[in-house]
XYZ file of N, CA and C in Angstrom:
459
model
N 0.845 -1.175 0.000
C 0.000 0.000 0.000
C 0.889 1.235 0.000
N 0.635 2.132 -0.914
C 1.398 3.375 -1.014
C 0.977 4.309 0.115
N 1.927 4.648 0.980
C 1.653 5.519 2.124
C 1.918 6.986 1.814
N 2.988 7.230 1.057
C 3.409 8.610 0.771
C 4.199 8.606 -0.528
N 3.995 9.647 -1.329
C 4.759 9.807 -2.566
C 5.330 11.215 -2.579
N 6.586 11.341 -3.026
C 7.251 12.642 -2.984
C 8.427 12.681 -3.951
N 8.791 13.897 -4.344
C 10.012 14.111 -5.122
C 11.138 14.284 -4.120
N 12.131 13.419 -4.202
C 13.266 13.481 -3.285
C 14.325 14.444 -3.811
N 14.486 14.489 -5.145
C 15.480 15.370 -5.756
C 15.095 15.582 -7.220
N 15.285 16.805 -7.709
C 15.031 17.084 -9.126
C 16.003 18.156 -9.588
N 16.491 17.985 -10.820
C 17.436 18.935 -11.400
C 17.146 19.059 -12.892
N 17.214 20.286 -13.405
C 17.036 20.545 -14.833
C 18.162 21.463 -15.284
N 18.841 21.071 -16.355
C 19.902 21.892 -16.934
C 19.644 22.044 -18.424
N 19.846 23.248 -18.920
C 19.723 23.531 -20.344
C 20.851 24.480 -20.736
N 22.036 23.929 -20.969
C 23.224 24.765 -21.160
C 23.246 25.569 -22.457
N 22.418 25.238 -23.440
C 22.476 25.904 -24.745
C 21.362 26.935 -24.964
N 20.541 27.196 -23.955
C 19.477 28.188 -24.132
C 20.047 29.587 -23.959
N 19.527 30.586 -24.597
C 18.384 30.583 -25.510
C 18.776 30.329 -26.962
N 20.069 30.174 -27.260
C 20.529 30.034 -28.647
C 19.832 28.908 -29.407
N 19.576 27.781 -28.753
C 19.005 26.635 -29.475
C 17.566 26.859 -29.916
N 16.872 27.795 -29.305
C 15.472 28.022 -29.669
C 15.321 28.598 -31.075
N 16.378 29.190 -31.608
C 16.302 29.774 -32.951
C 16.903 28.858 -34.015
N 17.292 27.654 -33.636
C 17.916 26.722 -34.579
C 16.973 25.575 -34.902
N 17.178 24.996 -36.074
C 16.440 23.812 -36.484
C 17.199 22.599 -35.951
N 16.636 21.934 -34.965
C 17.332 20.819 -34.329
C 16.511 19.539 -34.443
N 17.202 18.425 -34.357
C 16.558 17.109 -34.368
C 17.050 16.337 -33.141
N 16.480 16.627 -31.983
C 16.998 16.024 -30.756
C 16.708 14.531 -30.640
N 17.626 13.847 -30.009
C 17.454 12.449 -29.629
C 17.440 12.413 -28.108
N 16.490 11.692 -27.556
C 16.325 11.641 -26.110
C 16.700 10.261 -25.602
N 17.448 10.237 -24.501
C 17.806 8.974 -23.865
C 17.336 9.000 -22.419
N 16.704 7.918 -21.999
C 16.211 7.769 -20.638
C 16.985 6.658 -19.952
N 17.579 6.968 -18.820
C 18.187 5.960 -17.957
C 17.332 5.891 -16.704
N 17.039 4.689 -16.278
C 16.152 4.520 -15.132
C 16.709 3.446 -14.214
N 16.586 3.681 -12.921
C 16.969 2.661 -11.945
C 16.122 2.862 -10.696
N 16.050 1.831 -9.900
C 15.335 1.960 -8.640
C 16.168 1.348 -7.534
N 15.937 1.846 -6.348
C 16.584 1.304 -5.162
C 15.571 1.353 -4.029
N 15.850 0.612 -2.979
C 14.915 0.589 -1.863
C 15.655 0.327 -0.567
N 14.994 0.709 0.512
C 15.505 0.368 1.841
C 14.316 0.236 2.778
N 14.476 -0.657 3.742
C 13.437 -0.820 4.749
C 13.656 0.257 5.803
N 12.661 1.103 6.024
C 12.819 2.213 6.965
C 12.178 1.909 8.325
N 11.355 0.905 8.378
C 10.732 0.408 9.607
C 10.157 -0.957 9.252
N 9.780 -1.745 10.252
C 9.174 -3.035 9.908
C 7.975 -2.842 8.969
N 8.023 -3.527 7.861
C 6.962 -3.513 6.843
C 6.868 -2.213 6.046
N 7.741 -1.231 6.303
C 7.743 0.033 5.553
C 9.004 0.123 4.709
N 8.810 0.358 3.422
C 9.931 0.429 2.489
C 9.902 1.757 1.744
N 11.058 2.413 1.691
C 11.193 3.578 0.818
C 11.740 3.066 -0.507
N 11.059 3.368 -1.577
C 11.499 2.999 -2.922
C 11.774 4.291 -3.672
N 12.961 4.360 -4.285
C 13.362 5.551 -5.035
C 13.546 5.158 -6.492
N 12.791 5.807 -7.358
C 12.899 5.620 -8.802
C 13.684 6.807 -9.343
N 14.855 6.537 -9.904
C 15.729 7.595 -10.414
C 15.679 7.593 -11.934
N 15.318 8.735 -12.507
C 15.280 8.909 -13.956
C 16.289 9.970 -14.350
N 17.047 9.687 -15.393
C 17.921 10.674 -16.015
C 17.514 10.746 -17.479
N 17.092 11.920 -17.906
C 16.650 12.127 -19.285
C 17.568 13.162 -19.911
N 18.213 12.777 -21.015
C 19.105 13.702 -21.717
C 18.673 13.813 -23.171
N 18.516 15.040 -23.633
C 18.200 15.301 -25.040
C 19.421 15.938 -25.677
N 19.836 15.375 -26.815
C 21.012 15.880 -27.527
C 20.672 16.127 -28.982
N 21.350 17.078 -29.566
C 21.348 17.300 -31.005
C 22.794 17.161 -31.433
N 23.067 16.112 -32.185
C 24.441 15.736 -32.516
C 25.183 15.499 -31.205
N 26.215 16.261 -30.919
C 26.967 16.038 -29.682
C 26.679 17.092 -28.621
N 25.691 17.942 -28.857
C 25.381 19.015 -27.919
C 24.172 18.656 -27.050
N 24.346 18.799 -25.758
C 23.249 18.563 -24.831
C 22.272 19.730 -24.895
N 21.011 19.412 -25.140
C 19.958 20.424 -25.154
C 19.379 20.608 -23.757
N 19.079 19.483 -23.115
C 18.666 19.548 -21.716
C 18.968 18.232 -21.023
N 19.053 18.317 -19.710
C 19.307 17.161 -18.865
C 18.392 17.273 -17.651
N 17.617 16.225 -17.410
C 16.738 16.171 -16.246
C 17.163 14.984 -15.393
N 17.326 15.228 -14.108
C 17.598 14.154 -13.157
C 16.529 14.231 -12.072
N 15.871 13.114 -11.839
C 14.749 13.087 -10.906
C 14.829 11.854 -10.025
N 14.583 12.041 -8.741
C 14.376 10.930 -7.818
C 12.946 11.038 -7.305
N 12.087 10.171 -7.822
C 10.693 10.092 -7.380
C 10.643 8.979 -6.350
N 10.148 9.275 -5.163
C 10.185 8.293 -4.084
C 8.799 8.047 -3.520
N 8.696 6.930 -2.840
C 7.456 6.594 -2.161
C 7.733 5.707 -0.968
N 6.854 5.774 0.008
C 6.908 4.886 1.164
C 5.755 3.900 1.012
N 6.097 2.625 1.051
C 5.124 1.562 0.831
C 5.025 0.673 2.065
N 3.810 0.363 2.466
C 3.548 -0.602 3.527
C 3.368 -1.958 2.856
N 4.263 -2.885 3.179
C 4.207 -4.221 2.578
C 4.198 -5.230 3.724
N 3.063 -5.881 3.906
C 2.883 -6.777 5.043
C 2.202 -8.060 4.566
N 2.638 -9.187 5.136
C 1.966 -10.456 4.864
C 2.471 -11.193 3.633
N 3.646 -10.829 3.147
C 4.212 -11.490 1.969
C 5.482 -12.239 2.346
N 5.764 -13.305 1.630
C 7.030 -14.019 1.793
C 8.158 -13.124 1.298
N 9.388 -13.436 1.678
C 10.547 -12.608 1.334
C 10.672 -12.394 -0.166
N 10.564 -13.459 -0.954
C 10.692 -13.323 -2.411
C 9.561 -12.482 -2.998
N 8.363 -12.643 -2.462
C 7.231 -11.843 -2.933
C 7.425 -10.366 -2.591
N 7.941 -10.110 -1.402
C 8.216 -8.730 -0.987
C 9.273 -8.106 -1.892
N 10.312 -8.866 -2.201
C 11.352 -8.363 -3.113
C 10.769 -8.028 -4.478
N 9.897 -8.881 -4.967
C 9.282 -8.628 -6.278
C 8.411 -7.373 -6.239
N 7.677 -7.180 -5.164
C 6.854 -5.969 -5.035
C 7.729 -4.719 -5.019
N 8.787 -4.762 -4.218
C 9.688 -3.612 -4.091
C 10.464 -3.385 -5.389
N 10.785 -4.462 -6.097
C 11.594 -4.347 -7.308
C 10.816 -4.090 -8.581
N 9.511 -4.341 -8.568
C 8.728 -4.206 -9.792
C 7.462 -3.373 -9.595
N 6.604 -3.812 -8.684
C 5.325 -3.118 -8.492
C 5.520 -1.675 -8.020
N 6.357 -1.482 -7.009
C 6.537 -0.137 -6.435
C 7.115 0.851 -7.451
N 8.192 0.502 -8.186
C 8.668 1.439 -9.218
C 7.596 1.727 -10.272
N 6.811 0.712 -10.608
C 5.730 0.922 -11.567
C 4.669 1.882 -11.055
N 4.419 1.859 -9.748
C 3.456 2.787 -9.151
C 4.007 4.210 -9.123
N 5.324 4.356 -9.008
C 5.957 5.679 -8.957
C 6.126 6.300 -10.345
N 6.255 5.466 -11.368
C 6.610 5.955 -12.700
C 5.642 6.998 -13.273
N 4.326 6.844 -13.159
C 3.449 7.897 -13.705
C 3.705 9.270 -13.082
N 4.027 9.300 -11.806
C 4.331 10.566 -11.139
C 5.656 11.132 -11.643
N 6.624 10.248 -11.878
C 7.920 10.675 -12.410
C 7.767 11.205 -13.833
N 6.971 10.529 -14.649
C 6.723 10.993 -16.022
C 6.137 12.394 -16.026
N 5.171 12.626 -15.148
C 4.518 13.929 -15.074
C 5.500 15.007 -14.621
N 6.347 14.691 -13.646
C 7.332 15.664 -13.159
C 8.334 16.019 -14.254
N 8.807 15.014 -15.004
C 9.748 15.269 -16.102
C 9.075 16.110 -17.182
N 7.861 15.754 -17.571
C 7.144 16.509 -18.610
C 6.963 17.965 -18.201
N 6.637 18.202 -16.949
C 6.423 19.566 -16.462
C 7.706 20.383 -16.495
N 8.795 19.819 -15.996
C 10.041 20.592 -15.936
C 10.604 20.844 -17.333
N 10.450 19.899 -18.258
C 10.917 20.103 -19.634
C 10.102 21.211 -20.301
N 8.792 21.196 -20.124
C 7.943 22.253 -20.694
C 8.283 23.619 -20.116
N 8.520 23.665 -18.829
C 8.869 24.942 -18.196
C 10.253 25.418 -18.605
N 11.052 24.510 -19.135
C 12.363 24.876 -19.667
C 12.283 25.434 -21.079
N 11.066 25.521 -21.642
C 10.882 26.101 -22.967
C 10.887 25.102 -24.106
N 10.891 23.819 -23.789
C 10.942 22.778 -24.816
C 9.555 22.199 -25.057
N 9.354 21.553 -26.224
C 8.069 20.897 -26.489
C 7.811 19.809 -25.446
N 6.559 19.474 -25.291
C 6.168 18.462 -24.318
C 6.918 17.158 -24.568
N 7.422 16.564 -23.517
C 8.128 15.288 -23.598
C 7.276 14.231 -22.910
N 6.813 13.266 -23.675
C 6.020 12.177 -23.123
C 6.869 10.913 -23.104
N 7.254 10.483 -21.924
C 8.029 9.255 -21.793
C 7.108 8.056 -21.994
N 7.621 7.054 -22.672
C 6.844 5.860 -22.975
C 6.629 5.012 -21.722
N 5.560 4.229 -21.691
C 5.363 3.296 -20.577
C 6.521 2.296 -20.510
N 6.775 1.794 -19.330
C 7.870 0.848 -19.110
C 7.309 -0.400 -18.439
N 7.771 -1.562 -18.877
C 7.385 -2.830 -18.280
C 8.357 -3.131 -17.133
N 7.982 -2.767 -15.923
C 8.859 -2.956 -14.773
C 8.998 -4.423 -14.389
N 8.020 -5.250 -14.726
C 8.158 -6.686 -14.484
C 9.314 -7.248 -15.308
N 9.400 -6.834 -16.571
C 10.491 -7.299 -17.439
C 11.838 -6.771 -16.956
N 11.885 -5.508 -16.539
C 13.139 -4.955 -16.013
C 13.579 -5.688 -14.755
N 12.640 -6.005 -13.885
C 12.950 -6.723 -12.653
C 13.482 -8.118 -12.974
N 12.831 -8.809 -13.902
C 13.295 -10.140 -14.305
C 14.695 -10.068 -14.894
N 14.958 -9.039 -15.695
C 16.288 -8.840 -16.275
C 17.317 -8.574 -15.175
N 16.962 -7.775 -14.183
C 17.877 -7.473 -13.078
C 18.186 -8.731 -12.272
N 17.177 -9.568 -12.036
C 17.401 -10.828 -11.322
C 18.346 -11.735 -12.092
N 18.122 -11.830 -13.391
C 18.962 -12.670 -14.237
C 20.406 -12.165 -14.233
N 20.579 -10.854 -14.358
C 21.910 -10.249 -14.363
C 22.604 -10.467 -13.020
N 21.879 -10.267 -11.939
C 22.459 -10.426 -10.609
C 22.870 -11.875 -10.367
N 22.051 -12.816 -10.791
C 22.366 -14.229 -10.620
C 23.597 -14.619 -11.421
N 23.748 -14.076 -12.621
C 24.918 -14.411 -13.435
C 26.171 -13.702 -12.940
N 26.016 -12.528 -12.300
C 27.181 -11.798 -11.788
C 27.781 -12.464 -10.563
N 26.937 -12.829 -9.590
C 27.494 -13.342 -8.342
C 26.788 -14.584 -7.802
N 25.859 -15.116 -8.562
C 25.178 -16.325 -8.145
C 24.076 -16.115 -7.126
N 23.841 -14.877 -6.707
C 22.796 -14.623 -5.720
C 21.615 -13.928 -6.375
N 20.506 -13.974 -5.692
C 19.313 -13.299 -6.183
C 18.788 -12.413 -5.061
N 19.063 -11.108 -5.152
C 18.598 -10.176 -4.132
C 17.345 -9.467 -4.571
N 17.336 -8.989 -5.801
C 16.140 -8.383 -6.357
C 15.755 -7.046 -5.775
N 16.694 -6.290 -5.255
C 16.341 -5.028 -4.619
C 16.509 -3.822 -5.519
N 17.021 -3.981 -6.718
C 17.155 -2.823 -7.598
C 16.994 -3.255 -9.046
N 16.743 -2.268 -9.902
C 16.648 -2.523 -11.331
C 17.214 -1.337 -12.063
N 17.564 -1.546 -13.318
C 18.097 -0.456 -14.135
C 17.779 -0.739 -15.587
N 17.686 0.335 -16.373
C 17.439 0.196 -17.796
C 17.750 1.488 -18.516
N 18.029 1.372 -19.809
C 18.299 2.533 -20.649
C 17.404 2.446 -21.869
N 16.794 3.563 -22.211
C 15.866 3.606 -23.328
C 16.176 4.822 -24.174
N 16.150 4.664 -25.489
C 16.313 5.800 -26.387
C 15.021 6.037 -27.131
N 14.685 7.288 -27.303
C 13.472 7.599 -28.054
C 13.645 8.943 -28.727
N 13.081 9.087 -29.924
C 13.157 10.390 -30.576
C 12.325 11.401 -29.810
N 12.752 12.618 -29.828
C 12.045 13.680 -29.106
C 11.023 14.317 -30.023
C-alpha cells in the first residue's frame, strides 16, 4: 500500500538556451532509469525511482533532467521473495506515472516541447535485473533494477 509519494530530488539543466530556440534541431532523447529501496521500519519500504533524461542534437546537450521520485510503501503479509518482487517491480511501476509527469512539467517549463516518456514494463526490467544479478554473483537479491531507453524527441 502506497503511504506517501514525494520528489526526493530534481534537477534541470539547459546549457544551450536561448541560442538553441532559434535553430532547427533534431533532438534524440535517452532515458536511464533505476530503482533502489531500503526498509525504513518493519513492513515500511522507501522505494526511489531515479530517472535521467538527456536530449542531444548531434553532440550538444539540449537539456538534462535528473529526478528521484520516491514513495513509502507498507508491505505486510508477503514471503521474502514476494516482498522483493513488489519492491523491485510493483513499487517502481506505481511511482513511474508521477515521475513521467514531473519530467514533462520541468521540460515544458524549460521552454521545450512536451516530452512524453513511454510506458515501461517494470516486471520485465525486474526479471532482467534478477537474471543479471544471478549471473554476476550467483545470488538473487532483487532489490534494484536499471534500464536505458532511447526515443526520438
